[in-house]
Coordinates of C-alpha atoms in Angstrom, one line a residue:
X1448 CA 0.0 0.0 0.2
X1449 CA 1.2 3.7 -0.6
X1450 CA 1.5 5.2 2.5
X1451 CA 1.2 8.7 4.0
X1452 CA 4.8 9.2 4.6
X1453 CA 5.7 8.1 1.1
X1454 CA 3.6 10.7 -0.2
X1455 CA 5.0 13.2 2.0
X1456 CA 8.4 12.5 0.7
X1457 CA 7.1 12.7 -3.2
X1458 CA 8.7 15.6 -4.8
X1459 CA 6.1 15.9 -7.3
X1460 CA 3.4 16.2 -4.7
X1461 CA 5.6 18.7 -2.8
X1462 CA 5.6 20.9 -5.8
X1463 CA 1.9 21.0 -6.5
X1464 CA 1.3 21.6 -2.9
X1465 CA 3.9 24.7 -2.9
X1466 CA 2.5 25.8 -6.0
X1467 CA -1.1 25.9 -5.2
X1468 CA -0.3 27.8 -2.0
X1469 CA 1.7 30.4 -3.9
X1470 CA -1.5 30.9 -6.0
X1471 CA -3.3 31.6 -2.9
X1472 CA -1.1 33.9 -1.3
X1473 CA -1.1 35.7 -4.4
X1474 CA -5.0 36.2 -4.0
X1475 CA -4.9 37.1 -0.6
X1476 CA -5.7 33.7 1.4
X1477 CA -4.6 32.3 4.3
X1478 CA -1.8 29.4 4.2
X1479 CA -2.7 26.4 2.6
X1480 CA 0.7 24.7 2.5
X1481 CA 2.2 22.0 4.5
X1482 CA 1.2 23.1 7.7
X1483 CA -2.3 23.4 6.8
X1484 CA -2.6 20.0 4.7
X1485 CA -0.3 17.9 7.3
X1486 CA -2.6 19.2 10.2
X1487 CA -5.8 18.2 8.4
X1488 CA -4.4 14.9 7.9
X1489 CA -3.5 14.3 11.6
X1490 CA -6.9 15.6 12.5
X1491 CA -8.8 13.6 10.3
X1492 CA -6.9 10.5 11.0
X1493 CA -7.6 11.4 15.0
X1494 CA -11.4 11.3 14.1
X1495 CA -11.7 8.0 12.6
X1496 CA -9.2 6.3 14.9
X1497 CA -11.0 7.3 17.8
X1498 CA -14.2 6.2 16.5
X1499 CA -12.6 2.6 16.0
X1500 CA -12.3 2.6 12.3
X1501 CA -9.6 0.1 11.2
X1502 CA -6.0 1.2 10.4
X1503 CA -6.1 0.8 6.6
X1504 CA -9.1 3.2 6.6
X1505 CA -7.4 5.8 8.9
X1506 CA -4.3 5.8 6.5
X1507 CA -6.4 6.6 3.4
X1508 CA -8.0 9.5 5.5
X1509 CA -4.3 10.5 6.3
X1510 CA -3.6 10.5 2.7
X1511 CA -7.0 12.5 1.4
X1512 CA -6.1 15.2 4.1
X1513 CA -2.6 15.7 2.8
X1514 CA -3.7 15.7 -0.9
X1515 CA -7.2 17.6 -0.2
X1516 CA -6.1 21.0 -1.4
X1517 CA -3.8 20.5 -4.5
X1518 CA -6.8 21.5 -6.7
X1519 CA -5.8 25.0 -6.0
X1520 CA -2.9 24.7 -8.5
X1521 CA -5.6 24.7 -10.7
X1522 CA -7.9 27.4 -9.5
X1523 CA -9.5 28.2 -6.1
X1524 CA -12.8 27.9 -7.7
X1525 CA -14.1 24.1 -7.7
X1526 CA -10.8 23.5 -6.3
X1527 CA -12.1 20.1 -4.5
X1528 CA -13.2 18.5 -7.9
X1529 CA -10.1 19.7 -9.9
X1530 CA -7.9 18.2 -6.8
X1531 CA -9.9 15.0 -6.9
X1532 CA -8.9 14.7 -10.7
X1533 CA -5.3 15.5 -9.7
X1534 CA -5.1 13.0 -7.0
X1535 CA -6.7 10.2 -9.2
X1536 CA -3.7 10.8 -11.8
X1537 CA -1.2 10.6 -9.0
X1538 CA -2.4 7.6 -7.0
X1539 CA -3.4 5.4 -10.2
X1540 CA 0.3 6.1 -11.6
X1541 CA 1.8 5.1 -8.0
X1542 CA -0.6 1.7 -8.6
X1543 CA -2.5 2.3 -5.7
X1544 CA -5.7 0.0 -5.4
X1545 CA -8.8 1.3 -7.4
X1546 CA -10.9 0.9 -4.2
X1547 CA -8.5 3.1 -2.1
X1548 CA -8.2 5.6 -4.9
X1549 CA -12.2 5.8 -5.1
X1550 CA -12.3 6.4 -1.1
X1551 CA -9.9 9.3 -1.5
X1552 CA -11.0 10.7 -4.5
X1553 CA -14.5 10.9 -3.2
X1554 CA -13.3 12.3 0.4
X1555 CA -11.3 15.4 -1.7
X1556 CA -13.9 16.0 -4.5
X1557 CA -16.5 16.5 -1.2
X1558 CA -14.6 18.6 1.2
X1559 CA -15.6 22.2 0.2
X1560 CA -18.6 23.9 1.6
X1561 CA -19.6 25.0 -1.8
X1562 CA -20.3 21.6 -3.1
X1563 CA -19.2 19.1 -0.4
X1564 CA -21.4 16.3 1.1
X1565 CA -20.0 14.0 3.6
X1566 CA -21.1 10.9 1.6
X1567 CA -18.5 8.6 3.6
X1568 CA -16.7 8.7 6.9
X1569 CA -13.2 9.6 5.3
X1570 CA -15.2 12.3 3.4
X1571 CA -16.9 13.4 6.9
X1572 CA -13.7 13.2 8.9
X1573 CA -11.7 15.3 6.4
X1574 CA -14.5 17.9 6.1
X1575 CA -14.3 18.3 10.2
X1576 CA -10.6 18.5 10.2
X1577 CA -10.3 21.1 7.2
X1578 CA -12.7 23.5 8.4
X1579 CA -11.5 23.3 12.2
X1580 CA -8.2 24.5 11.2
X1581 CA -8.4 27.9 12.2
X1582 CA -5.5 29.8 13.8
X1583 CA -3.4 32.8 14.1
X1584 CA -0.3 31.2 12.3
X1585 CA -2.4 31.0 8.8
X1586 CA -2.6 34.8 8.6
X1587 CA 0.0 36.0 6.0
X1588 CA -0.8 39.6 6.1
X1589 CA 1.8 41.1 8.2
X1590 CA 0.0 44.6 8.1
X1591 CA -2.7 44.6 10.8
X1592 CA -4.3 47.9 9.3
X1593 CA -5.1 46.4 6.1
X1594 CA -6.7 43.0 7.8
X1595 CA -10.0 42.0 5.8
X1596 CA -12.6 40.1 7.9
X1597 CA -11.0 36.4 7.2
X1598 CA -7.6 38.0 8.3
X1599 CA -9.3 39.2 11.6
X1600 CA -11.0 36.2 12.3
X1601 CA -8.3 33.8 11.9
X1602 CA -5.8 36.2 13.7
X1603 CA -8.1 36.3 16.8
X1604 CA -8.2 32.8 17.5
X1605 CA -5.9 32.2 20.3
X1606 CA -6.5 28.7 21.0
X1607 CA -8.6 25.9 19.3
X1608 CA -9.3 22.2 20.0
X1609 CA -11.4 19.8 18.2
X1610 CA -12.1 16.9 20.4
X1611 CA -14.5 13.8 20.4
X1612 CA -15.9 13.1 24.2
X1613 CA -15.2 9.8 26.0
X1614 CA -18.8 8.4 25.0
X1615 CA -18.2 9.0 21.5
X1616 CA -21.5 10.9 21.0
X1617 CA -20.1 14.3 20.5
X1618 CA -17.3 16.3 18.5
X1619 CA -16.8 19.7 20.0
X1620 CA -14.7 22.5 18.3
X1621 CA -13.7 24.7 21.2
X1622 CA -12.3 28.0 20.4
X1623 CA -10.8 31.0 22.3
X1624 CA -10.5 34.5 20.5
X1625 CA -9.5 37.7 21.1
X1626 CA -12.9 39.8 20.9
X1627 CA -10.7 43.0 20.5
X1628 CA -9.6 41.5 16.9
X1629 CA -12.8 39.9 16.0
X1630 CA -16.1 39.5 17.4
X1631 CA -17.7 36.0 17.9
X1632 CA -20.7 37.2 15.5
X1633 CA -17.8 37.8 12.9
X1634 CA -16.5 34.4 13.0
X1635 CA -20.2 33.2 12.8
X1636 CA -20.7 35.2 9.7
X1637 CA -17.7 33.8 8.1
X1638 CA -17.9 30.2 9.1
X1639 CA -21.6 29.6 8.9
X1640 CA -21.6 27.5 5.9
X1641 CA -18.8 25.8 6.9
X1642 CA -20.0 25.0 10.4
X1643 CA -23.4 23.7 8.8
X1644 CA -21.3 21.3 6.6
X1645 CA -19.3 20.2 9.9
X1646 CA -22.7 19.5 11.8
X1647 CA -23.8 17.2 8.5
X1648 CA -20.4 15.5 8.5
X1649 CA -20.6 14.8 12.4
X1650 CA -23.9 13.3 11.8
X1651 CA -22.6 10.9 9.0
X1652 CA -20.2 9.7 11.8
X1653 CA -23.1 9.1 14.3
X1654 CA -21.7 12.3 16.4
X1655 CA -23.3 15.5 17.5
X1656 CA -21.5 18.8 16.5
X1657 CA -21.0 21.7 18.9
X1658 CA -19.1 24.9 18.3
X1659 CA -18.1 26.9 21.4
X1660 CA -16.6 30.4 21.2
X1661 CA -15.3 32.0 24.4
X1662 CA -17.3 29.2 26.4
X1663 CA -20.4 30.3 24.2
X1664 CA -22.1 27.5 22.2
X1665 CA -23.2 29.0 19.2
X1666 CA -24.3 25.8 17.4

């Protein structure tokens, strides 16, 4: 089986991730490079591992997380679909099993809030991991005076924790934000569609989703 570690060392994939992130930087987006994709890979794996999924499925989930944003190389618009096609070509050429490719490609093609649907557990875990990666270090604009609302919302986050409870009935995204930088309502306005998709993804995994900001439950 092709492993997550092997794909991390693949120079071709490294180039695609780097160049895709450069395009997003030029467009003014937050960081979508190795810090983001590796964090998403590990968080998605944590979700399925905690819920008792087998090691093979967990590994496929890591791979989906690592590859999920390469479609930004083509265009930000519909990047989940173009990323799925790119991932198919890469994994097929590396001779991964068809069933495994299908699961990964489906997850990547369904991770964006514009068109995504949590059609299987890997897709659901990828959605939750991707949409919960909100942190100050993703902001690249060094001039606070020119922050847009996305910069402010991300920069305001002092602490972010995504955790499944011991009973495995609830997944909670808990944020501590600095209200002097961005209000709770700013966050809710920007991320409402993403959090709605997270709720659907959690339901696919048999979980309830809660969003808590500064000890206040919003969802």
